[in-house]
Structures are given as structure tokens and as C-alpha cells.
mmCIF file of C-alpha atoms and ligand atoms in Angstrom:
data_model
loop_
_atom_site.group_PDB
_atom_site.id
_atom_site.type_symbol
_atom_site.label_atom_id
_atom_site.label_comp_id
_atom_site.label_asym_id
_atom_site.label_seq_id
_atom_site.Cartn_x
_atom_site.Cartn_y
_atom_site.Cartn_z
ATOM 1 C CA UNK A 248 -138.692 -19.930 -25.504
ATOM 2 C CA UNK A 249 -140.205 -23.219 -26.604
ATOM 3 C CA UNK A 250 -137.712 -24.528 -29.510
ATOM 4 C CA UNK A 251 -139.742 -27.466 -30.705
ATOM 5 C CA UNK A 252 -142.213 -25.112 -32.221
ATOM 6 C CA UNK A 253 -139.668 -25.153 -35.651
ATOM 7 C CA UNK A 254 -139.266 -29.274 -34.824
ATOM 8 C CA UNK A 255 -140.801 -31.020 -38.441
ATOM 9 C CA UNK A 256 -144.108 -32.947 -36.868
ATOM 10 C CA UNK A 257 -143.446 -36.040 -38.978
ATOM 11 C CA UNK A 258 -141.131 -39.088 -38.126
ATOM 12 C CA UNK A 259 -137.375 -38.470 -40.077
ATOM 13 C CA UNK A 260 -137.672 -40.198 -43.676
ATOM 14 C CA UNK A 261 -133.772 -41.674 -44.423
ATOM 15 C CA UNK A 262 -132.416 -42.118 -47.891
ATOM 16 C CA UNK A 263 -130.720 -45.349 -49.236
ATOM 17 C CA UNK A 264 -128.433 -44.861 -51.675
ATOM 18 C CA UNK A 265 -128.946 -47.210 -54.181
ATOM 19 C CA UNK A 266 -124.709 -47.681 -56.272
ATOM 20 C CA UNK A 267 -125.916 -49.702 -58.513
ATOM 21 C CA UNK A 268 -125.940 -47.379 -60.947
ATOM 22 C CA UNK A 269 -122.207 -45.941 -60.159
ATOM 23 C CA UNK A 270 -120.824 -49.663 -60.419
ATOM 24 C CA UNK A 271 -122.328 -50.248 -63.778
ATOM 25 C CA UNK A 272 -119.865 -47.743 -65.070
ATOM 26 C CA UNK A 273 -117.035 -49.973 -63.802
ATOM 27 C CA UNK A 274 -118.199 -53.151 -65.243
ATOM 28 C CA UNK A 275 -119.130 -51.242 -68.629
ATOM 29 C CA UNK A 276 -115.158 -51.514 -68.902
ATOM 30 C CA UNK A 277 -113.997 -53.854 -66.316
ATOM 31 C CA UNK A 278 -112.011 -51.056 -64.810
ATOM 32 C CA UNK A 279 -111.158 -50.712 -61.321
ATOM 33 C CA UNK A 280 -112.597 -47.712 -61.401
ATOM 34 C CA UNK A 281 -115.254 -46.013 -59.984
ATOM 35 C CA UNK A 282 -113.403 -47.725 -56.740
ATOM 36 C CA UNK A 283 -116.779 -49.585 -54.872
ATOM 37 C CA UNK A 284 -115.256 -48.572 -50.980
ATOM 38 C CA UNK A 285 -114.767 -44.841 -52.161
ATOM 39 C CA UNK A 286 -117.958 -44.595 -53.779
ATOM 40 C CA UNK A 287 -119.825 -46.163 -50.253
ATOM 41 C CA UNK A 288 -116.996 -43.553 -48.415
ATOM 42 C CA UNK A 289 -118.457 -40.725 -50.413
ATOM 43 C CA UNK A 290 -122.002 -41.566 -50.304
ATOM 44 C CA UNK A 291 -121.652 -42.086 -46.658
ATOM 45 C CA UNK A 292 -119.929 -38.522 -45.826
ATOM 46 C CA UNK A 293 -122.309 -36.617 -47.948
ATOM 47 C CA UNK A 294 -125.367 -37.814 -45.334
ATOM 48 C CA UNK A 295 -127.036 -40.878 -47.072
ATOM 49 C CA UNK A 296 -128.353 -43.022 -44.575
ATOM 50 C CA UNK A 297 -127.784 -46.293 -46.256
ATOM 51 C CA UNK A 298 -126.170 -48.284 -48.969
ATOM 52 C CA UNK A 299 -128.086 -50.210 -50.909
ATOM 53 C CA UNK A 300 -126.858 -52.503 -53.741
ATOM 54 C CA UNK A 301 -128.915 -55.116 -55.696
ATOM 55 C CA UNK A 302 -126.622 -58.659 -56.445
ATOM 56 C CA UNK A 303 -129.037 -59.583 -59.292
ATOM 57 C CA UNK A 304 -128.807 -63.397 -60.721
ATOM 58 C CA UNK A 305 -126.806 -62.488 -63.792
ATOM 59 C CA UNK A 306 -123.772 -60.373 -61.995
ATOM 60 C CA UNK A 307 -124.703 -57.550 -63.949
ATOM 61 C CA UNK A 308 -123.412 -54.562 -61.667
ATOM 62 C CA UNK A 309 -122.608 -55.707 -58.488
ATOM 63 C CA UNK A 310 -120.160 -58.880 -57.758
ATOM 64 C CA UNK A 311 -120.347 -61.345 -54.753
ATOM 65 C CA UNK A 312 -117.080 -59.710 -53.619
ATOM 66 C CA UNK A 313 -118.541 -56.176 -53.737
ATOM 67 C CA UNK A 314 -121.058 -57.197 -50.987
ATOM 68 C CA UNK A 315 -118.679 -58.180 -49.114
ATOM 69 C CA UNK A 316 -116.352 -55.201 -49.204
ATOM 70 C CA UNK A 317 -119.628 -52.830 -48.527
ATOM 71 C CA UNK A 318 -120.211 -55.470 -45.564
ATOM 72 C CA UNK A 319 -116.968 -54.532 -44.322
ATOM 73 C CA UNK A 320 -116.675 -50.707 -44.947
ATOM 74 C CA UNK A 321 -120.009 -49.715 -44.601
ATOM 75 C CA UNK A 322 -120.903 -47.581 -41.717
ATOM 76 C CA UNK A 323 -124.287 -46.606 -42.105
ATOM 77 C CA UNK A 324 -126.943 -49.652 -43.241
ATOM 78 C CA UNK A 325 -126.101 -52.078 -45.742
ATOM 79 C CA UNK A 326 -129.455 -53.247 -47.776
ATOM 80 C CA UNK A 327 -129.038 -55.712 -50.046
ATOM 81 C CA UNK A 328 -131.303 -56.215 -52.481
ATOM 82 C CA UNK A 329 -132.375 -60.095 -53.645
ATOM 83 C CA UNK A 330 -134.228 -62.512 -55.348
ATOM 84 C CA UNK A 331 -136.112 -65.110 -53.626
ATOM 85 C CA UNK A 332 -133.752 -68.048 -54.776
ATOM 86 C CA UNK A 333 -131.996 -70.222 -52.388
ATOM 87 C CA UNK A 334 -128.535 -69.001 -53.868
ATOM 88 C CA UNK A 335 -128.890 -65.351 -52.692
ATOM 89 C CA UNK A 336 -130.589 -67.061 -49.385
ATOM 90 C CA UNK A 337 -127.666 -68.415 -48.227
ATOM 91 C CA UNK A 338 -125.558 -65.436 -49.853
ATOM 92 C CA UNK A 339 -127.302 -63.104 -47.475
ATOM 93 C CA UNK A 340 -126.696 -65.320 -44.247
ATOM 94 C CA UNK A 341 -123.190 -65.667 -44.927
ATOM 95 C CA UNK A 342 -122.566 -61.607 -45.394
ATOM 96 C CA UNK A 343 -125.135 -60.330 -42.832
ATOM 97 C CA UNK A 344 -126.516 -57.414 -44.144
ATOM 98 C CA UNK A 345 -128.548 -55.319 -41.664
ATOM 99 C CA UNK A 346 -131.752 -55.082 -44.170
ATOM 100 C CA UNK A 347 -132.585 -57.587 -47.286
ATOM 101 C CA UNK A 348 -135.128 -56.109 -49.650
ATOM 102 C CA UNK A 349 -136.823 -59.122 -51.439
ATOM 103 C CA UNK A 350 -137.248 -58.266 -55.416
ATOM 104 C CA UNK A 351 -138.236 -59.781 -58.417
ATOM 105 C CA UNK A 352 -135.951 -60.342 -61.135
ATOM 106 C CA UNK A 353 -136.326 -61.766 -64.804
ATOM 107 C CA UNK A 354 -132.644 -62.050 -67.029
ATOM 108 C CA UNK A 355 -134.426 -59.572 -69.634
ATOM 109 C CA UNK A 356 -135.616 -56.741 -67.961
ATOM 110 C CA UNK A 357 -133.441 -53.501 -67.635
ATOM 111 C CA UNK A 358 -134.338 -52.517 -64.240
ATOM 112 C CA UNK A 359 -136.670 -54.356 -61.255
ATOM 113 C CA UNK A 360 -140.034 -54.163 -62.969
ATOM 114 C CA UNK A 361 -143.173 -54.381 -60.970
ATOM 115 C CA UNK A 362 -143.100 -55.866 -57.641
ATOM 116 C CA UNK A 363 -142.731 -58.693 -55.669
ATOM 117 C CA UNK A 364 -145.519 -61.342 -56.543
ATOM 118 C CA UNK A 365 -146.469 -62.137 -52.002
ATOM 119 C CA UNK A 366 -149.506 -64.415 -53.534
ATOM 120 C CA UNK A 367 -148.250 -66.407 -56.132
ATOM 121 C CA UNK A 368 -144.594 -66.795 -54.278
ATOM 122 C CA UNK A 369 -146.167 -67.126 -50.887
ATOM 123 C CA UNK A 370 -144.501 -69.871 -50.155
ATOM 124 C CA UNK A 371 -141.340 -69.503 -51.252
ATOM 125 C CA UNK A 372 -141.054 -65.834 -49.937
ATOM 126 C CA UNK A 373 -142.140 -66.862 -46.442
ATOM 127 C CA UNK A 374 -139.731 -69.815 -46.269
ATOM 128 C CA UNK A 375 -136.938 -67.466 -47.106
ATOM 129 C CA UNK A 376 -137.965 -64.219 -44.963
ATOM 130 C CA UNK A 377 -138.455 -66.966 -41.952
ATOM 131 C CA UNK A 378 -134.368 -67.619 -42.550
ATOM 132 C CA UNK A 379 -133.162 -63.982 -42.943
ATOM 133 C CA UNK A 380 -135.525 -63.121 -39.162
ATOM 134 C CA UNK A 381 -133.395 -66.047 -37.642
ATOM 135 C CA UNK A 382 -130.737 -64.111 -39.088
ATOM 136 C CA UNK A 383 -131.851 -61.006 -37.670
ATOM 137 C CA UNK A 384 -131.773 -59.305 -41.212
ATOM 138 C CA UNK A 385 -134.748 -57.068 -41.352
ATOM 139 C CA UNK A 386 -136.942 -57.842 -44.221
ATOM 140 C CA UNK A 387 -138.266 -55.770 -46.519
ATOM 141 C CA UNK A 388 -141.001 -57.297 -49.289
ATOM 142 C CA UNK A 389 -140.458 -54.355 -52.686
ATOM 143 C CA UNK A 390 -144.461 -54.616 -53.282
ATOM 144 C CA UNK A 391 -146.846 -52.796 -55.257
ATOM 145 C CA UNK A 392 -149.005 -50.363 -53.704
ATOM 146 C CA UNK A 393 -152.029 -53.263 -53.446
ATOM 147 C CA UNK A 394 -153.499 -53.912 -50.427
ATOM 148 C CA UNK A 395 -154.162 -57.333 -51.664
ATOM 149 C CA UNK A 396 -150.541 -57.764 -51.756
ATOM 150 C CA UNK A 397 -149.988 -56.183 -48.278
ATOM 151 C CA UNK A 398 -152.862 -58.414 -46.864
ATOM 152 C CA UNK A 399 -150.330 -61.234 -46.993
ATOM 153 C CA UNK A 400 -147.353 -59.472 -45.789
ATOM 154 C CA UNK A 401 -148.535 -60.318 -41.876
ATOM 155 C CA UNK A 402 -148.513 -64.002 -42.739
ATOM 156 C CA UNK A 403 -145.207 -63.733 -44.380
ATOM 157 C CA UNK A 404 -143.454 -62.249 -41.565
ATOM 158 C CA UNK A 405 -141.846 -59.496 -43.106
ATOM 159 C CA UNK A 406 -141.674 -56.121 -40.760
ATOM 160 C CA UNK A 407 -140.898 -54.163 -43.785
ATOM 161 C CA UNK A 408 -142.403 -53.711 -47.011
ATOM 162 C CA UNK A 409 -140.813 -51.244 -50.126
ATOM 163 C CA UNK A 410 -143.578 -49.718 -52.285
ATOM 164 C CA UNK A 411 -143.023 -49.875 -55.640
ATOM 165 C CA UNK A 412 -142.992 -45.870 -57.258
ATOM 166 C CA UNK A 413 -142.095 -46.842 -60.960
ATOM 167 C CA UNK A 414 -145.694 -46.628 -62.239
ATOM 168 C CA UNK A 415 -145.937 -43.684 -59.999
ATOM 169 C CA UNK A 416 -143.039 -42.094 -61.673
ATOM 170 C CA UNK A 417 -143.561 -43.305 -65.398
ATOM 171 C CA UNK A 418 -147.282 -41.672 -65.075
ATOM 172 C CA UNK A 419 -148.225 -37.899 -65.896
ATOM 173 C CA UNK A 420 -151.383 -36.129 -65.076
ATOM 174 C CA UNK A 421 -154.431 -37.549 -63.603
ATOM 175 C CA UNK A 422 -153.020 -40.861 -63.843
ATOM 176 C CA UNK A 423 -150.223 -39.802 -61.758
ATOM 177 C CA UNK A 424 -152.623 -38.660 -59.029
ATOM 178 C CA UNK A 425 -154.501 -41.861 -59.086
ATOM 179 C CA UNK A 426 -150.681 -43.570 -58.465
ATOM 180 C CA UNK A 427 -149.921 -41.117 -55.786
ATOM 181 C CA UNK A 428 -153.604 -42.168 -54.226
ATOM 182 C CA UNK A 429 -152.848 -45.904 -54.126
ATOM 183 C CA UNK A 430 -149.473 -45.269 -52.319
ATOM 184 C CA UNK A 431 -150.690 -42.917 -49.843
ATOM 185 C CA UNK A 432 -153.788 -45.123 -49.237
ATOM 186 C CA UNK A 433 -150.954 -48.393 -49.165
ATOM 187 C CA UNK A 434 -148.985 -46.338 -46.785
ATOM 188 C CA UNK A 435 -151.570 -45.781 -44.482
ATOM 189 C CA UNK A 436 -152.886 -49.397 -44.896
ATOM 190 C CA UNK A 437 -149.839 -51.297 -44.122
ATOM 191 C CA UNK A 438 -148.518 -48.855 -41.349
ATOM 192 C CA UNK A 439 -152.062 -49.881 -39.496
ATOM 193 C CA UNK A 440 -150.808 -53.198 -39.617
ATOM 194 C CA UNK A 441 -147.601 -52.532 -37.976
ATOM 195 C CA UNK A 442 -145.502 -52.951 -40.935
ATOM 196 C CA UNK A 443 -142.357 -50.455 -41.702
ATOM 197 C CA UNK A 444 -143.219 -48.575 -45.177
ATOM 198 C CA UNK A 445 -140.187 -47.640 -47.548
ATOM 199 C CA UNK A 446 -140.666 -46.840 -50.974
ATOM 200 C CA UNK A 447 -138.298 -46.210 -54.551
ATOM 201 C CA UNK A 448 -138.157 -46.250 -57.649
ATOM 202 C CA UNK A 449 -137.899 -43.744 -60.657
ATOM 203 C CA UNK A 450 -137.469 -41.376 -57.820
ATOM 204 C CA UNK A 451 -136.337 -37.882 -59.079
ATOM 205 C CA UNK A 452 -136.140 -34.202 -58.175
ATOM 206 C CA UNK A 453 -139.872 -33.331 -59.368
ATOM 207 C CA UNK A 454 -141.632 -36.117 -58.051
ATOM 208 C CA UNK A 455 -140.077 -36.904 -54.715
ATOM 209 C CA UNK A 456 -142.026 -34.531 -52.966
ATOM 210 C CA UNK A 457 -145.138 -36.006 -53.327
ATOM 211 C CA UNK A 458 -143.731 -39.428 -52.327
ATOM 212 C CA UNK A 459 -141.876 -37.804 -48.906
ATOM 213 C CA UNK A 460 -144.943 -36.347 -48.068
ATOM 214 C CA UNK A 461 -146.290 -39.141 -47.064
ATOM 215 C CA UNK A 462 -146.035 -39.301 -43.325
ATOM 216 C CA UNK A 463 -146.015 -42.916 -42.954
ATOM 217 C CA UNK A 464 -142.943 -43.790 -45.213
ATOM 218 C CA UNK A 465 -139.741 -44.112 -43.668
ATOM 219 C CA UNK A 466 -137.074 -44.504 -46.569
ATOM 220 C CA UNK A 467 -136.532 -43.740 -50.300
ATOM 221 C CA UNK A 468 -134.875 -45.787 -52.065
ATOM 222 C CA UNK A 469 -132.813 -44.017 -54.856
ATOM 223 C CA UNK A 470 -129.753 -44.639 -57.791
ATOM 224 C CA UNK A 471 -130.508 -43.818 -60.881
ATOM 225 C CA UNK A 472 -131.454 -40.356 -60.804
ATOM 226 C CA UNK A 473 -128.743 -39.647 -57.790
ATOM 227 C CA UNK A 474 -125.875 -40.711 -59.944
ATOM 228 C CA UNK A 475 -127.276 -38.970 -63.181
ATOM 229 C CA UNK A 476 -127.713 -35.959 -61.271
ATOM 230 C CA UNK A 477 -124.039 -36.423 -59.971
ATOM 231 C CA UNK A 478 -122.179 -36.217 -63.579
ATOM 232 C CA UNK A 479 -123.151 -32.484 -63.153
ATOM 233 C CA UNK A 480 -122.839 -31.622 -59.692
ATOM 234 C CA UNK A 481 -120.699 -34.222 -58.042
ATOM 235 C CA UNK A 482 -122.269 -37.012 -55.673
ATOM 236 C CA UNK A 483 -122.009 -34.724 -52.676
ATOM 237 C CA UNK A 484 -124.409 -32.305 -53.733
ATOM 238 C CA UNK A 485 -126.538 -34.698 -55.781
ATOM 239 C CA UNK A 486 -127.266 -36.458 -52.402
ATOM 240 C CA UNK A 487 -127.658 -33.458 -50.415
ATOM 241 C CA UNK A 488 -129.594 -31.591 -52.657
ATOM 242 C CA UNK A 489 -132.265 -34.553 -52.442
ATOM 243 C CA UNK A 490 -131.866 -35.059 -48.284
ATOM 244 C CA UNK A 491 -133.310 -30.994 -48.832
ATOM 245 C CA UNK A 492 -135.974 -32.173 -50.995
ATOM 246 C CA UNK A 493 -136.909 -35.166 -48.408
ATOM 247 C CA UNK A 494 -136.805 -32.579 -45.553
ATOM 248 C CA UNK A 495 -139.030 -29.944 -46.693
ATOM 249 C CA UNK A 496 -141.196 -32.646 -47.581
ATOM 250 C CA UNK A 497 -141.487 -33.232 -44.135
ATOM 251 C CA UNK A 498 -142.356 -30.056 -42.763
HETATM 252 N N1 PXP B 705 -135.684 -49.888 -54.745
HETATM 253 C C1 PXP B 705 -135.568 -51.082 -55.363
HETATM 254 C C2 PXP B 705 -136.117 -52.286 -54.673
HETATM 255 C C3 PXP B 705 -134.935 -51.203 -56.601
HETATM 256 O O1 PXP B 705 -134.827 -52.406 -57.190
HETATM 257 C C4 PXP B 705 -134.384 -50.050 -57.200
HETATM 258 C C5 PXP B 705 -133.679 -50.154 -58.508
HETATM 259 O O2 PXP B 705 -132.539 -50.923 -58.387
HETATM 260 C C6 PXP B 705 -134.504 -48.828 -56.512
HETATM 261 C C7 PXP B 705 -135.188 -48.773 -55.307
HETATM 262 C C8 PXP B 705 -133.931 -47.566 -57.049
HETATM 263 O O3 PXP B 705 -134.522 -47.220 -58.259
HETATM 264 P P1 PXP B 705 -133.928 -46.032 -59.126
HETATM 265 O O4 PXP B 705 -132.561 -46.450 -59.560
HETATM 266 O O5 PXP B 705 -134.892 -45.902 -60.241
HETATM 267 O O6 PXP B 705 -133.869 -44.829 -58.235
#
């Protein structure tokens, strides 16, 4: 009996588990609570294929010390998410995380809105991808689904780029499809190049599907949602019910 004929044709598609969102609760109170190694213990053990945890400029969520304790205890991937500054430069060399995801930040906003800017910043982003590849931290550029954008990607020398969903996820209707178009059309573009497509944001149980269906991407990003979804059902099954959603995505 041939038992690959049940095998999903498409390449596995990994979450990240962005705790972002879980660590904001401590700092809301300055508690010790939720405990940062239990939460990456728990995320881990419930089949999440990566922590991922943002140390933005103003030490909003995340702390400099909670990198390094999810260095330490994490057993999956550990993706940190940056800005291109020289401070989180040198942060990232000194804690070795096995992926950096390179954002943009501004003090006001509430979450990372739009992506990175690869033209204006060219510079500045190539200077400090060059650093993390000597590092041998895999770098991934969190772009907008422009080919204009991904055009410069090459040059930079990122192998990884993280397409930006929020507009995808904010939209409804038509302009939704016309969203879901530009990423699938991104996808395809980038992977031609040889670069690694991951994608996140606003990611939730309705419009995941759409996103994992695309055969090219190879990780979702997701936090907010996740740990929402958690307060009901506990972070076990929030995760697994969305590695279910991923997988029949797939199929
Ligand atoms: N990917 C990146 C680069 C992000 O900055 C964020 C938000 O921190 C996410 C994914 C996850 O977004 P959300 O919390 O909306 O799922």
C-alpha cells in the first residue's frame, strides 16, 4: 500500500509564537507573574515551533533580561524581533538568537504598523543584516507585500523576508481579496528569488486559512489573537487549535 498518497503535497508551514502579548500582562502590574520561562515552557509543549518576542526601543513588554532567559530556555527557535538601530545591533550579537526579524518601530504606535521601509533605509538595513549573517542569525526583513520592496531584498542580503498581513487582516470584502492577491503574488515573487517567505500579523482563526494556503510561505507569525483566544481555552489548545487550522490549510 503506498502511504504517501494521504502525505499533504505542500512544504510544512511552522508557527512562531509571538509572547509579547502574554508579557504585557506582567508589566501592566510589574508582577512576576505570567512567569516569562513557563510561558516559553508552555508554548513550547503545546507544538509551537518558535518563540518570538519583539524588544521594542521603549521596553514596553519585553526586558533585555527576558531575551536572555528565552536565549537560555528556549528549545525550539528564538526570533527576536528589532529595530534597525545600532543598540538592538549589538543586543542581538551578544544574545544570539537563531532568527532576527528586522521591524519598524515609532514610540507612538500601538503595534508594528506597516513594514519595513528596504528603500529609504537601504543603507542602514544592509549594514546591519551584513552583521547579524557574520553572526549567523538568519535575517528576516517584516516587508509589505511590494515587489518594489522585495526587489531590494537580494541586495540587502537578507534570506528571509516576513510579509506584512495587517492590511490583509484589517480589510473586508473585495478589498480583502485584492490584499490576499498582493501576498500570494509577493509570495510567489520573492520565493523565485530564493528568498524564505514568512508572514504575520492580525492573524486570526477566520483569516488564517487564506494566508496558509499559500504554498510558498513557511511561517506565521502570531500573539495577539493566540493569547486572546487563550483566556478561554487555555494556551494549549489556543495553539493547537491554530497548528489544525495551518495544517488543513496545507492539504
Ligand atoms: N510579526 C511581526 C513582525 C510583528 O511585529 C508582530 C506583532 O508584534 C506579529 C508578527 C504578530 O502580530 P499579532 O500579534 O497581530 O498576531
Amino acid at each position: 500500500m503506498d502511504t504517501n498518497t494521504t502525505k499533504s503535497p505542500m512544504a510544512p508551514l511552522e508557527l512562531g509564537f509571538n509572547i509579547d502579548h502574554i508579557i504585557n500582562i506582567r508589566q501592566a502590574r510589574f508582577t512576576p507573574y505570567p512567569d516569562l520561562i513557563e510561558t516559553v515552557k508552555a508554548v513550547e509543549a503545546a507544538g509551537a515551533d518558535a518563540i518570538t518576542l519583539h524588544l521594542r526601543e521603549d521596553r514596553r513588554h519585553i526586558q533585555d533580561d527576558d531575551v536572555y532567559k528565552v536565549r537560555k530556555h528556549c528549545n525550539t527557535r528564538m526570533n527576536l524581533e528589532l529595530a534597525a538601530t545600532d543598540e538592538m545591533t549589538k543586543i542581538a550579537c551578544d544574545v544570539q538568537p537563531d532568527d532576527c526579524c528586522v521591524v519598524p518601530e515609532k514610540r507612538e504606535e500601538l503595534t508594528t504598523e506597516g513594514g519595513l521601509d528596504v528603500i529609504t533605509h537601504f543603507d542602514r538595513i544592509k549594514k546591519m543584516t551584513q552583521t547579524l549573517n557574520q553572526q549567523n542569525i538568519k535575517v528576516s526583513l517584516f516587508i509589505e507585500p511590494s515587489i518594489e520592496h522585495i526587489k531590494r531584498v537580494s541586495d540587502i542580503g537578507a534570506p528571509v523576508i516576513e510579509l506584512h498581513t495587517g492590511t490583509y487582516a484589517n480589510a473586508t470584502g473585495d478589498a480583502q481579496k485584492v490584499e490576499l492577491e498582493r501576498i500570494q503574488y509577493a509570495s510567489e515573487f520573492a520565493s523565485e528569488q530564493g528568498i524564505q517567505v514568512n508572514a504575520g500579523h492580525g492573524l486570526d482563526n477566520l483569516n488564517t486559512t487564506a494566508i496558509a494556503s499559500i504554498p510558498q510561505i513557511q511561517e506565521l507569525n502570531i500573539g495577539h489573537y493566540l493569547v486572546a483566544r487563550s483566556v478561554f481555552v487555555g494556551i494549549e489548545q489556543s495553539i493547537k487549535e491554530m497548528k489544525q487550522i495551518m495544517l488543513d490549510a496545507r492539504v
